[in-house]
């Protein structure tokens, strides 16, 4: 899972498209998925 997150972060940084409205939406979704993953395993 961490490899996928690193790949996505590299992809977002390579785009340099922070004006895109989907960026905060996807970042928020990734944050919640990570939070749920931590809650399930710990």
mmCIF file as gemmi writes it, N, C-alpha and C atoms, coordinates in Angstrom:
data_model
loop_
_atom_site.group_PDB
_atom_site.id
_atom_site.type_symbol
_atom_site.label_atom_id
_atom_site.label_alt_id
_atom_site.label_comp_id
_atom_site.label_asym_id
_atom_site.label_entity_id
_atom_site.label_seq_id
_atom_site.pdbx_PDB_ins_code
_atom_site.Cartn_x
_atom_site.Cartn_y
_atom_site.Cartn_z
_atom_site.occupancy
_atom_site.B_iso_or_equiv
_atom_site.pdbx_formal_charge
_atom_site.auth_seq_id
_atom_site.auth_asym_id
_atom_site.pdbx_PDB_model_num
ATOM 1 N N . UNK Axp A 1 ? 0.833 -1.205 0 1 0 ? 1 A 1
ATOM 2 C CA . UNK Axp A 1 ? 0 0 0 1 0 ? 1 A 1
ATOM 3 C C . UNK Axp A 1 ? 0.871 1.261 0 1 0 ? 1 A 1
ATOM 4 N N . UNK Axp A 2 ? 1.966 1.218 0.753 1 0 ? 2 A 1
ATOM 5 C CA . UNK Axp A 2 ? 2.856 2.379 0.804 1 0 ? 2 A 1
ATOM 6 C C . UNK Axp A 2 ? 3.478 2.672 -0.552 1 0 ? 2 A 1
ATOM 7 N N . UNK Axp A 3 ? 3.777 1.612 -1.302 1 0 ? 3 A 1
ATOM 8 C CA . UNK Axp A 3 ? 4.35 1.789 -2.639 1 0 ? 3 A 1
ATOM 9 C C . UNK Axp A 3 ? 3.367 2.52 -3.544 1 0 ? 3 A 1
ATOM 10 N N . UNK Axp A 4 ? 2.092 2.187 -3.42 1 0 ? 4 A 1
ATOM 11 C CA . UNK Axp A 4 ? 1.066 2.844 -4.225 1 0 ? 4 A 1
ATOM 12 C C . UNK Axp A 4 ? 0.954 4.321 -3.86 1 0 ? 4 A 1
ATOM 13 N N . UNK Axp A 5 ? 1.029 4.628 -2.555 1 0 ? 5 A 1
ATOM 14 C CA . UNK Axp A 5 ? 0.955 6.017 -2.112 1 0 ? 5 A 1
ATOM 15 C C . UNK Axp A 5 ? 2.15 6.815 -2.614 1 0 ? 5 A 1
ATOM 16 N N . UNK Axp A 6 ? 3.341 6.204 -2.566 1 0 ? 6 A 1
ATOM 17 C CA . UNK Axp A 6 ? 4.542 6.887 -3.059 1 0 ? 6 A 1
ATOM 18 C C . UNK Axp A 6 ? 4.423 7.171 -4.547 1 0 ? 6 A 1
ATOM 19 N N . UNK Axp A 7 ? 3.875 6.215 -5.283 1 0 ? 7 A 1
ATOM 20 C CA . UNK Axp A 7 ? 3.692 6.388 -6.727 1 0 ? 7 A 1
ATOM 21 C C . UNK Axp A 7 ? 2.708 7.521 -7.022 1 0 ? 7 A 1
ATOM 22 N N . UNK Axp A 8 ? 1.624 7.572 -6.251 1 0 ? 8 A 1
ATOM 23 C CA . UNK Axp A 8 ? 0.628 8.622 -6.442 1 0 ? 8 A 1
ATOM 24 C C . UNK Axp A 8 ? 1.19 9.997 -6.11 1 0 ? 8 A 1
ATOM 25 N N . UNK Axp A 9 ? 1.99 10.08 -5.035 1 0 ? 9 A 1
ATOM 26 C CA . UNK Axp A 9 ? 2.608 11.353 -4.649 1 0 ? 9 A 1
ATOM 27 C C . UNK Axp A 9 ? 3.571 11.827 -5.742 1 0 ? 9 A 1
ATOM 28 N N . UNK Axp A 10 ? 4.349 10.893 -6.29 1 0 ? 10 A 1
ATOM 29 C CA . UNK Axp A 10 ? 5.264 11.244 -7.388 1 0 ? 10 A 1
ATOM 30 C C . UNK Axp A 10 ? 4.485 11.741 -8.593 1 0 ? 10 A 1
ATOM 31 N N . UNK Axp A 11 ? 3.364 11.081 -8.878 1 0 ? 11 A 1
ATOM 32 C CA . UNK Axp A 11 ? 2.523 11.458 -10.013 1 0 ? 11 A 1
ATOM 33 C C . UNK Axp A 11 ? 1.956 12.865 -9.827 1 0 ? 11 A 1
ATOM 34 N N . UNK Axp A 12 ? 1.455 13.162 -8.61 1 0 ? 12 A 1
ATOM 35 C CA . UNK Axp A 12 ? 0.893 14.483 -8.327 1 0 ? 12 A 1
ATOM 36 C C . UNK Axp A 12 ? 1.96 15.563 -8.402 1 0 ? 12 A 1
ATOM 37 N N . UNK Axp A 13 ? 3.154 15.265 -7.876 1 0 ? 13 A 1
ATOM 38 C CA . UNK Axp A 13 ? 4.238 16.253 -7.909 1 0 ? 13 A 1
ATOM 39 C C . UNK Axp A 13 ? 4.709 16.506 -9.335 1 0 ? 13 A 1
ATOM 40 N N . UNK Axp A 14 ? 4.747 15.461 -10.15 1 0 ? 14 A 1
ATOM 41 C CA . UNK Axp A 14 ? 5.182 15.606 -11.54 1 0 ? 14 A 1
ATOM 42 C C . UNK Axp A 14 ? 4.183 16.446 -12.344 1 0 ? 14 A 1
ATOM 43 N N . UNK Axp A 15 ? 2.923 16.371 -11.961 1 0 ? 15 A 1
ATOM 44 C CA . UNK Axp A 15 ? 1.888 17.142 -12.66 1 0 ? 15 A 1
ATOM 45 C C . UNK Axp A 15 ? 2.023 18.63 -12.366 1 0 ? 15 A 1
ATOM 46 N N . UNK Axp A 16 ? 2.338 18.971 -11.1 1 0 ? 16 A 1
ATOM 47 C CA . UNK Axp A 16 ? 2.42 20.375 -10.669 1 0 ? 16 A 1
ATOM 48 C C . UNK Axp A 16 ? 1.118 21.108 -11.018 1 0 ? 16 A 1
ATOM 49 N N . UNK Axp A 17 ? 0.006 20.421 -10.809 1 0 ? 17 A 1
ATOM 50 C CA . UNK Axp A 17 ? -1.295 20.986 -11.162 1 0 ? 17 A 1
ATOM 51 C C . UNK Axp A 17 ? -2.133 21.134 -9.89 1 0 ? 17 A 1
ATOM 52 N N . UNK Axp A 18 ? -1.693 22.042 -9.015 1 0 ? 18 A 1
ATOM 53 C CA . UNK Axp A 18 ? -2.375 22.214 -7.729 1 0 ? 18 A 1
ATOM 54 C C . UNK Axp A 18 ? -3.664 23.03 -7.856 1 0 ? 18 A 1
ATOM 55 N N . UNK Axp A 19 ? -3.88 23.626 -9.026 1 0 ? 19 A 1
ATOM 56 C CA . UNK Axp A 19 ? -5.11 24.379 -9.247 1 0 ? 19 A 1
ATOM 57 C C . UNK Axp A 19 ? -6.276 23.449 -9.588 1 0 ? 19 A 1
ATOM 58 N N . UNK Axp A 20 ? -5.94 22.204 -9.872 1 0 ? 20 A 1
ATOM 59 C CA . UNK Axp A 20 ? -6.963 21.213 -10.207 1 0 ? 20 A 1
ATOM 60 C C . UNK Axp A 20 ? -7.836 20.948 -8.978 1 0 ? 20 A 1
ATOM 61 N N . UNK Axp A 21 ? -9.16 21.125 -9.068 1 0 ? 21 A 1
ATOM 62 C CA . UNK Axp A 21 ? -10.044 20.918 -7.914 1 0 ? 21 A 1
ATOM 63 C C . UNK Axp A 21 ? -10.09 19.475 -7.41 1 0 ? 21 A 1
ATOM 64 N N . UNK Axp A 22 ? -9.639 18.525 -8.229 1 0 ? 22 A 1
ATOM 65 C CA . UNK Axp A 22 ? -9.672 17.126 -7.798 1 0 ? 22 A 1
ATOM 66 C C . UNK Axp A 22 ? -8.537 16.811 -6.829 1 0 ? 22 A 1
ATOM 67 N N . UNK Axp A 23 ? -7.492 17.656 -6.794 1 0 ? 23 A 1
ATOM 68 C CA . UNK Axp A 23 ? -6.33 17.401 -5.931 1 0 ? 23 A 1
ATOM 69 C C . UNK Axp A 23 ? -6.702 17.304 -4.45 1 0 ? 23 A 1
ATOM 70 N N . UNK Axp A 24 ? -7.384 18.328 -3.844 1 0 ? 24 A 1
ATOM 71 C CA . UNK Axp A 24 ? -7.746 18.213 -2.418 1 0 ? 24 A 1
ATOM 72 C C . UNK Axp A 24 ? -8.743 17.09 -2.149 1 0 ? 24 A 1
ATOM 73 N N . UNK Axp A 25 ? -9.59 16.805 -3.117 1 0 ? 25 A 1
ATOM 74 C CA . UNK Axp A 25 ? -10.578 15.732 -2.964 1 0 ? 25 A 1
ATOM 75 C C . UNK Axp A 25 ? -9.888 14.38 -2.856 1 0 ? 25 A 1
ATOM 76 N N . UNK Axp A 26 ? -8.955 14.115 -3.757 1 0 ? 26 A 1
ATOM 77 C CA . UNK Axp A 26 ? -8.22 12.849 -3.754 1 0 ? 26 A 1
ATOM 78 C C . UNK Axp A 26 ? -7.306 12.758 -2.537 1 0 ? 26 A 1
ATOM 79 N N . UNK Axp A 27 ? -6.695 13.885 -2.152 1 0 ? 27 A 1
ATOM 80 C CA . UNK Axp A 27 ? -5.819 13.912 -0.979 1 0 ? 27 A 1
ATOM 81 C C . UNK Axp A 27 ? -6.625 13.605 0.286 1 0 ? 27 A 1
ATOM 82 N N . UNK Axp A 28 ? -7.814 14.173 0.385 1 0 ? 28 A 1
ATOM 83 C CA . UNK Axp A 28 ? -8.685 13.918 1.526 1 0 ? 28 A 1
ATOM 84 C C . UNK Axp A 28 ? -9.135 12.466 1.579 1 0 ? 28 A 1
ATOM 85 N N . UNK Axp A 29 ? -9.459 11.922 0.418 1 0 ? 29 A 1
ATOM 86 C CA . UNK Axp A 29 ? -9.878 10.524 0.334 1 0 ? 29 A 1
ATOM 87 C C . UNK Axp A 29 ? -8.742 9.597 0.756 1 0 ? 29 A 1
ATOM 88 N N . UNK Axp A 30 ? -7.525 9.894 0.285 1 0 ? 30 A 1
ATOM 89 C CA . UNK Axp A 30 ? -6.354 9.089 0.638 1 0 ? 30 A 1
ATOM 90 C C . UNK Axp A 30 ? -6.093 9.165 2.141 1 0 ? 30 A 1
ATOM 91 N N . UNK Axp A 31 ? -6.295 10.359 2.73 1 0 ? 31 A 1
ATOM 92 C CA . UNK Axp A 31 ? -6.099 10.544 4.168 1 0 ? 31 A 1
ATOM 93 C C . UNK Axp A 31 ? -7.081 9.687 4.966 1 0 ? 31 A 1
ATOM 94 N N . UNK Axp A 32 ? -8.339 9.689 4.571 1 0 ? 32 A 1
ATOM 95 C CA . UNK Axp A 32 ? -9.35 8.903 5.276 1 0 ? 32 A 1
ATOM 96 C C . UNK Axp A 32 ? -9.116 7.403 5.133 1 0 ? 32 A 1
ATOM 97 N N . UNK Axp A 33 ? -8.671 6.981 3.944 1 0 ? 33 A 1
ATOM 98 C CA . UNK Axp A 33 ? -8.361 5.563 3.73 1 0 ? 33 A 1
ATOM 99 C C . UNK Axp A 33 ? -7.193 5.133 4.603 1 0 ? 33 A 1
ATOM 100 N N . UNK Axp A 34 ? -6.185 6.002 4.72 1 0 ? 34 A 1
ATOM 101 C CA . UNK Axp A 34 ? -5.025 5.713 5.558 1 0 ? 34 A 1
ATOM 102 C C . UNK Axp A 34 ? -5.442 5.645 7.029 1 0 ? 34 A 1
ATOM 103 N N . UNK Axp A 35 ? -6.324 6.565 7.445 1 0 ? 35 A 1
ATOM 104 C CA . UNK Axp A 35 ? -6.811 6.599 8.823 1 0 ? 35 A 1
ATOM 105 C C . UNK Axp A 35 ? -7.595 5.321 9.144 1 0 ? 35 A 1
ATOM 106 N N . UNK Axp A 36 ? -8.467 4.904 8.242 1 0 ? 36 A 1
ATOM 107 C CA . UNK Axp A 36 ? -9.236 3.671 8.434 1 0 ? 36 A 1
ATOM 108 C C . UNK Axp A 36 ? -8.321 2.454 8.478 1 0 ? 36 A 1
ATOM 109 N N . UNK Axp A 37 ? -7.268 2.469 7.637 1 0 ? 37 A 1
ATOM 110 C CA . UNK Axp A 37 ? -6.306 1.366 7.603 1 0 ? 37 A 1
ATOM 111 C C . UNK Axp A 37 ? -5.592 1.251 8.95 1 0 ? 37 A 1
ATOM 112 N N . UNK Axp A 38 ? -5.192 2.395 9.514 1 0 ? 38 A 1
ATOM 113 C CA . UNK Axp A 38 ? -4.537 2.398 10.828 1 0 ? 38 A 1
ATOM 114 C C . UNK Axp A 38 ? -5.487 1.91 11.923 1 0 ? 38 A 1
ATOM 115 N N . UNK Axp A 39 ? -6.74 2.34 11.867 1 0 ? 39 A 1
ATOM 116 C CA . UNK Axp A 39 ? -7.721 1.927 12.87 1 0 ? 39 A 1
ATOM 117 C C . UNK Axp A 39 ? -7.988 0.425 12.811 1 0 ? 39 A 1
ATOM 118 N N . UNK Axp A 40 ? -7.983 -0.14 11.613 1 0 ? 40 A 1
ATOM 119 C CA . UNK Axp A 40 ? -8.232 -1.572 11.461 1 0 ? 40 A 1
ATOM 120 C C . UNK Axp A 40 ? -7.065 -2.421 11.962 1 0 ? 40 A 1
ATOM 121 N N . UNK Axp A 41 ? -5.841 -1.939 11.752 1 0 ? 41 A 1
ATOM 122 C CA . UNK Axp A 41 ? -4.672 -2.728 12.133 1 0 ? 41 A 1
ATOM 123 C C . UNK Axp A 41 ? -4.177 -2.443 13.549 1 0 ? 41 A 1
ATOM 124 N N . UNK Axp A 42 ? -4.555 -1.294 14.117 1 0 ? 42 A 1
ATOM 125 C CA . UNK Axp A 42 ? -4.139 -0.953 15.489 1 0 ? 42 A 1
ATOM 126 C C . UNK Axp A 42 ? -5.335 -0.601 16.307 1 0 ? 42 A 1
